[in-house]
Coordinates of C-alpha atoms in Angstrom, one line a residue:
X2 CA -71.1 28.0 1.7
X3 CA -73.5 25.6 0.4
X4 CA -77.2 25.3 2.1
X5 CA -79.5 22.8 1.3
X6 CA -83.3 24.0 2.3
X7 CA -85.8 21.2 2.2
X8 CA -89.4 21.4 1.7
X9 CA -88.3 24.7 -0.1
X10 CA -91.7 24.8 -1.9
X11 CA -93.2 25.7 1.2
X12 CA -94.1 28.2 3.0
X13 CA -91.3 29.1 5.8
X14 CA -88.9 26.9 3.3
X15 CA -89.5 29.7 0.7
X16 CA -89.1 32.0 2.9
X17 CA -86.0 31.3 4.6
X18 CA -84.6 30.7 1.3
X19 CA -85.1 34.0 -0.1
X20 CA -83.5 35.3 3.4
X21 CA -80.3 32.9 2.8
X22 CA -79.8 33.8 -0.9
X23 CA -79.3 37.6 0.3
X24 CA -76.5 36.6 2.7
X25 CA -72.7 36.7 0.9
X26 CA -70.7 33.6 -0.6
X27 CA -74.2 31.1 -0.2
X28 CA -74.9 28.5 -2.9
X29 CA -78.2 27.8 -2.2
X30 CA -80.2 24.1 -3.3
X31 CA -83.7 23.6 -2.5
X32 CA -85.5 20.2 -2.4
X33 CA -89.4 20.1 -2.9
X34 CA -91.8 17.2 -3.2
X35 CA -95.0 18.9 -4.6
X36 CA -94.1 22.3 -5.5
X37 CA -91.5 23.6 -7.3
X38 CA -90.4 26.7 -6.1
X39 CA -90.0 29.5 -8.5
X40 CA -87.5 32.1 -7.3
X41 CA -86.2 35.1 -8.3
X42 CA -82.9 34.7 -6.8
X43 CA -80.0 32.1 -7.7
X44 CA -81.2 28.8 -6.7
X45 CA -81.0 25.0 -7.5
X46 CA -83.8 22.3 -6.9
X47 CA -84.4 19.5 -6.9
X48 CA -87.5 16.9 -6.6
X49 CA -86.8 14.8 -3.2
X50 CA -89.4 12.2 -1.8
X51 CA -87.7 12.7 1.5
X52 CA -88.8 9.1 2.5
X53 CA -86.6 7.2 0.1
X54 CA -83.1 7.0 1.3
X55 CA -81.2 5.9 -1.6
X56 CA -82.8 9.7 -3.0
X57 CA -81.8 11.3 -0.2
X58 CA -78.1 10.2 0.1
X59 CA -78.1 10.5 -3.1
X60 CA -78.8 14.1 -3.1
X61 CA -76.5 14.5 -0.2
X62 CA -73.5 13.4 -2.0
X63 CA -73.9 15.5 -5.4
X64 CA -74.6 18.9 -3.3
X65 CA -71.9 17.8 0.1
X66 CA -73.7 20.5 1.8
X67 CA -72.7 22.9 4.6
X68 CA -75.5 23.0 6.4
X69 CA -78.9 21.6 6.2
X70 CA -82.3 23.3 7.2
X71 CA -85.0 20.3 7.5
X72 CA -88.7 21.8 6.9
X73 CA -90.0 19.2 4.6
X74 CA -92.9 17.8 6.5
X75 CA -96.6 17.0 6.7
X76 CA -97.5 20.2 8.8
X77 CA -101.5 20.3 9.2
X78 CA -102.7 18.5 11.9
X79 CA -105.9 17.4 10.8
X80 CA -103.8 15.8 7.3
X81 CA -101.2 13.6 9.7
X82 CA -104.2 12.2 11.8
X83 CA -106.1 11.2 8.8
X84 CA -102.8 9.9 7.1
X85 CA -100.9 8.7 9.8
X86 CA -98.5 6.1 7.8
X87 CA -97.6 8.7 5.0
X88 CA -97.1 11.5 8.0
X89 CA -94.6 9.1 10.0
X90 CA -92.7 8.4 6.8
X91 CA -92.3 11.6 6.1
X92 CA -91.8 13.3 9.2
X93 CA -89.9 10.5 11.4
X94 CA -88.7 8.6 8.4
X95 CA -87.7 11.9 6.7
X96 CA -85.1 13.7 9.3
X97 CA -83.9 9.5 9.6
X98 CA -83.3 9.5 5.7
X99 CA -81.5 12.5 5.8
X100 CA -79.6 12.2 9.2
X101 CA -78.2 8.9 7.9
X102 CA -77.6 10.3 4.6
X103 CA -75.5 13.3 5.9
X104 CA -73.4 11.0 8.3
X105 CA -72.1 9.0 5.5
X106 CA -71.9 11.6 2.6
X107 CA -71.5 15.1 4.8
X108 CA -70.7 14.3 8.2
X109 CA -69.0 17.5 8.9
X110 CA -72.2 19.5 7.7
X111 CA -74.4 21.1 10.3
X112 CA -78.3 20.4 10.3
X113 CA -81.5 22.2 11.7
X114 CA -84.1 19.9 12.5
X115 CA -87.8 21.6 12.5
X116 CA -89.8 19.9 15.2
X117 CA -93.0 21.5 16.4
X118 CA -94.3 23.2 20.0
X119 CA -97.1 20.9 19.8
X120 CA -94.8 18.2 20.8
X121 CA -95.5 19.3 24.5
X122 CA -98.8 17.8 24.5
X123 CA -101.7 18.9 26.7
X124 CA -100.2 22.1 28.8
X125 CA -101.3 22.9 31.9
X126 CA -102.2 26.8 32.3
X127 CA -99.7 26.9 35.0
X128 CA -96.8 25.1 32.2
X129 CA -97.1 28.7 30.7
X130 CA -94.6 30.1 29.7
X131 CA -93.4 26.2 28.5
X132 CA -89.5 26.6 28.6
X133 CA -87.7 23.7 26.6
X134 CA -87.2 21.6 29.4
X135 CA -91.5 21.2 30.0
X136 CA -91.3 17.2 29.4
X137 CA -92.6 16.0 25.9
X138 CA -95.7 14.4 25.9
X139 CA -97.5 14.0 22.5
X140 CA -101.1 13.9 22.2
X141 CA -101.7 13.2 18.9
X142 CA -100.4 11.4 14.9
X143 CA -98.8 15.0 14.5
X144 CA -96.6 15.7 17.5
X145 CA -95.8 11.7 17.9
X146 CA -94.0 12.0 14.7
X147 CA -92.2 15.0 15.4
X148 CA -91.0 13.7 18.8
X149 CA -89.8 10.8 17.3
X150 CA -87.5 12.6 14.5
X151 CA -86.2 14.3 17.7
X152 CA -85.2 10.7 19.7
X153 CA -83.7 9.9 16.1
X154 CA -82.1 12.7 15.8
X155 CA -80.4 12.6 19.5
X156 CA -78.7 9.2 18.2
X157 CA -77.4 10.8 15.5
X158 CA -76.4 13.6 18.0
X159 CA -74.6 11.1 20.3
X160 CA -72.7 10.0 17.1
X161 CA -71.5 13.3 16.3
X162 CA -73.2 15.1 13.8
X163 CA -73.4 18.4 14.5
X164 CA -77.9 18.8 14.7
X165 CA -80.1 21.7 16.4
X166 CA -83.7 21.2 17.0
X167 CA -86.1 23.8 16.7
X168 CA -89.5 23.7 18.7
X169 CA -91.4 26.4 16.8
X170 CA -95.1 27.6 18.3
X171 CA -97.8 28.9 15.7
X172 CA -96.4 31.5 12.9
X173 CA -98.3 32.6 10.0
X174 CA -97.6 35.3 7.4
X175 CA -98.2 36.0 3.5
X176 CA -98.1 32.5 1.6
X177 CA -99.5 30.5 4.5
X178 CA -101.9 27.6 3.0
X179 CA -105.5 28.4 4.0
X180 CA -105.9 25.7 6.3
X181 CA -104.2 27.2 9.1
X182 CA -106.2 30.1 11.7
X183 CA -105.5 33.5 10.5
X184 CA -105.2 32.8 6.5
X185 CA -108.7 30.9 7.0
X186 CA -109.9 34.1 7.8
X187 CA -108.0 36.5 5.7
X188 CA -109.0 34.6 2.7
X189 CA -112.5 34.9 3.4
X190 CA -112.3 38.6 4.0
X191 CA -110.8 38.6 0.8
X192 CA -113.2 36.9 -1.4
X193 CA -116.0 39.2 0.2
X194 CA -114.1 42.3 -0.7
X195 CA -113.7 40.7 -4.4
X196 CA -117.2 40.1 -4.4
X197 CA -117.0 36.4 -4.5
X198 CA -118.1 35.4 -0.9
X199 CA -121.4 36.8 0.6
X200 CA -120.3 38.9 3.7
X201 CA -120.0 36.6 6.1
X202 CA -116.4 35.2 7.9
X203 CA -117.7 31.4 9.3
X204 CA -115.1 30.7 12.2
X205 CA -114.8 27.7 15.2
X206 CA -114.6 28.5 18.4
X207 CA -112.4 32.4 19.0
X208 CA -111.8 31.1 22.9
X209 CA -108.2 29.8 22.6
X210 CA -105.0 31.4 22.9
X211 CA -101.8 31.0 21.0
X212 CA -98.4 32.4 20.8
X213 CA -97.9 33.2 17.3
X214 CA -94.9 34.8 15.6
X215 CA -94.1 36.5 12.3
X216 CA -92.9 33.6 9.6
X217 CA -89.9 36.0 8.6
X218 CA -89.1 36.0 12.7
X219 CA -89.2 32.6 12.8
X220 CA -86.8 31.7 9.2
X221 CA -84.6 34.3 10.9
X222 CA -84.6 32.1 14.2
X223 CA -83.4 29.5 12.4
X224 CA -80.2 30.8 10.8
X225 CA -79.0 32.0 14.2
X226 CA -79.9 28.1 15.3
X227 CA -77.8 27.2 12.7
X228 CA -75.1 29.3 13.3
X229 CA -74.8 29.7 17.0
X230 CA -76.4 26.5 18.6
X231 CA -74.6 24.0 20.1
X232 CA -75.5 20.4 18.8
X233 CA -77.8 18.3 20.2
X234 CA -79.7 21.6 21.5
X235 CA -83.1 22.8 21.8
X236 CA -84.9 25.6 21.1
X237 CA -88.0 27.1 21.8
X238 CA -88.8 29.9 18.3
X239 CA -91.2 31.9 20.3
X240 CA -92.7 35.1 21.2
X241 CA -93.6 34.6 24.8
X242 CA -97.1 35.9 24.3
X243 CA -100.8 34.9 24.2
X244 CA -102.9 36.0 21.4
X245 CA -106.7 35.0 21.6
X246 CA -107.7 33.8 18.1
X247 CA -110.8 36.6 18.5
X248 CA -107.8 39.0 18.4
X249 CA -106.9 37.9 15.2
X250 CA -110.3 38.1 13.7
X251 CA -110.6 41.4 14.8
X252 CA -107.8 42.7 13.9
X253 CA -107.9 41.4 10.4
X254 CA -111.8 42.5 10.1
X255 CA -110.2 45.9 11.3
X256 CA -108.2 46.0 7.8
X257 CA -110.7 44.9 5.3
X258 CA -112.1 47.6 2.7
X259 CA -115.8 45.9 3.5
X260 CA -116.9 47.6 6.6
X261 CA -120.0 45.7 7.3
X262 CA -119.1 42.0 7.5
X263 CA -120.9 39.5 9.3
X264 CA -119.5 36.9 11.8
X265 CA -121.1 33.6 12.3
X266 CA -119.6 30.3 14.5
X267 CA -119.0 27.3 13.5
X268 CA -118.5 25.2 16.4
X269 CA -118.3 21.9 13.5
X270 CA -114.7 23.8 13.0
X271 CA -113.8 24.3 16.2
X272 CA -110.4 21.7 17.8
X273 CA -111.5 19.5 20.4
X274 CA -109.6 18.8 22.7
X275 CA -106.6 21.2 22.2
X276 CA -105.2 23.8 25.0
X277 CA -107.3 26.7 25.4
X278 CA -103.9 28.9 26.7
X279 CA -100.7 28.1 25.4
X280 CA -97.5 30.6 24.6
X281 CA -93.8 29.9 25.1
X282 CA -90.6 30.8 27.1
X283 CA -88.1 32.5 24.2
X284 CA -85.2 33.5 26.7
X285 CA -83.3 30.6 25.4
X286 CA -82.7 31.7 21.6
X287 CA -82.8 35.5 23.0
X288 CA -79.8 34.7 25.5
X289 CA -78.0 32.5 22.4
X290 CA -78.4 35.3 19.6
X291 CA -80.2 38.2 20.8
X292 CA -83.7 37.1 19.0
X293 CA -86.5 38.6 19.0
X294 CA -89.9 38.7 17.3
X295 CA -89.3 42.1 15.2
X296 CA -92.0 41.7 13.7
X297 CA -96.0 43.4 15.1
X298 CA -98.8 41.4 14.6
X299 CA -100.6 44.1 13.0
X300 CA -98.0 43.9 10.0
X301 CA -97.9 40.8 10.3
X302 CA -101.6 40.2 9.7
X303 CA -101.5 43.1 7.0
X304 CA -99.4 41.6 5.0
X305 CA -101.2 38.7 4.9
X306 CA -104.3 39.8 4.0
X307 CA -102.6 41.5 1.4
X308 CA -101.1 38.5 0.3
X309 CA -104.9 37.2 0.4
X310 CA -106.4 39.6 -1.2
X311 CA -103.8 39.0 -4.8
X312 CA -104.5 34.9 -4.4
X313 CA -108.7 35.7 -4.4
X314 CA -108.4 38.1 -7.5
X315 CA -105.9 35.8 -9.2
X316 CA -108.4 32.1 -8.6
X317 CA -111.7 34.7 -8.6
X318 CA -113.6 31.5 -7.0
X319 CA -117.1 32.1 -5.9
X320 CA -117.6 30.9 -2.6
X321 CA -121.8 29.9 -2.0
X322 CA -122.4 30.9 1.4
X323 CA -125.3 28.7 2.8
X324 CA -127.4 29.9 5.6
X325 CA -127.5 26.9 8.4
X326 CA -128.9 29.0 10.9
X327 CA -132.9 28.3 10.1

């Protein structure tokens, strides 16, 4: 079988790439933008600006692919609202590129399409647990693009291409880009167990809840998408369970080898204007494939800091901690 993974270089790309080279019979490709993914497994890559089609059909005609897991995309909210051109070519022109490309060079391939669970929109506490059929209402750059890769890819749907969407809530892991919640803190815990932070973690706001999933959960979600979804179907990638941020802090702070670390808030990084509660309804994927997170948060978060922990000693970048509170 031959799989093509995009946006390989990052961080559930890389992972659901290692988990697909381990499975029998798979020649695996893997297309990348910025970085170039260096695996210790058989693998293929290639250099894709997923919003040039004569690239992408390109590449689809010299691989004729099996199946196709989509997860090249701007992911970072705060990036697609301050870019909002380069984030619709990318993540609505993208999944079009490719779509197109796979009808007239693979059209008997199968493709995953990675949306988001932001794409709800503003969620009413009593929405909770949202189930896939809460209706779509984007609230911002980010989730606008991804809903409207999913109205492209329903045309291509309602052609025939065999396509799955995905609707994945908040996942982290080892190898998760600081930016995001619970490497933001892990990788300050880190740099003031290396000595190169003060002893102080600077959050936002610790109020809001989020269901949040092992990355390895969520890459194994989408193979058993892939494999066992009907086309044109959608699927919640889920655990089905608040987790206040605070939770996370604590949890990490729990771990650290420093045990007398400061907490100070920063409401200048706290979201405005996001959902305080929000977590999923799974049932869907668990009554398709028997999924389940396997994974506990506690590893989850362990391995992470972990993961945190090499990066800091590896960069050793002193962070200045300024005190704003005089």
């Amino acid at each position: 079988m031959r799989i093509l993974v995009t946006g390989a270089g990052g961080f559930v790309g890389g992972i659901l790439a290692e988990q697909l080279a381990h499975e029998e019979n798979v020649e695996l490709f893997g297309a990348y933008y910025n970085h170039k993914p260096d695996f210790d497994f058989p693998f293929s890559s290639f250099k894709l600006d997923i919003g040039n089609f004569d690239d992408v059909k390109s590449l689809i005609s010299e691989i004729q692919p099996d199946e196709v897991y989509h997860l090249a995309g701007v992911s970072f909210i705060s990036e697609a609202i301050a870019n909002p051109i380069a984030t619709y070519k990318i993540n609505t022109s993208g999944p079009l590129n490719l779509l197109e490309a796979i009808a007239k060079k693979a059209p008997k391939a199968r493709a995953l399409i990675i949306s988001s669970s932001d794409v709800y929109g503003r969620v009413a506490p009593s929405d909770n647990p949202v189930k896939e059929s809460q209706r779509a209402e984007p609230h911002n750059i980010y989730s606008a693009s991804k809903r409207c890769a999913e109205l492209v890819t329903r045309q291509f749907v309602n052609n025939g291409l065999h396509v799955i969407i995905a609707r994945p809530f908040n996942h982290t892991g080892p190898g998760q880009n600081e930016r995001f919640v619970a490497p933001a803190f892990a990788f300050q815990i880190a740099r003031i167990e290396a000595g190169l932070q003060a002893p102080v973690v600077t959050t936002g706001s610790l109020d809001a809840q989020r269901d949040v999933c092992d990355a390895r959960d969520v890459a194994r979600a989408y193979s058993l998408l892939m494999r066992g979804a009907d086309k044109g179907s959608v699927y919640n990638v889920c655990s089905g369970k608040p987790v206040k941020i605070k939770k996370i802090l604590d949890i990490l702070l729990s771990l650290s080898t420093h045990d007398s670390i400061e907490h100070r808030l920063d409401i200048s990084r706290s979201s405005h204007g996001e959902n305080n509660i929000v977590y999923g309804d799974g049932s869907g994927l668990y009554k398709l494939a028997g999924w389940e997170p396997q994974i506990p948060l506690e590893k989850t978060l362990a391995d992470l800091l972990d993961y945190c922990r090499k990066v800091a000693i590896e960069k050793k970048t002193v962070i200045d901690y300024i005190d704003t509170s005089s």
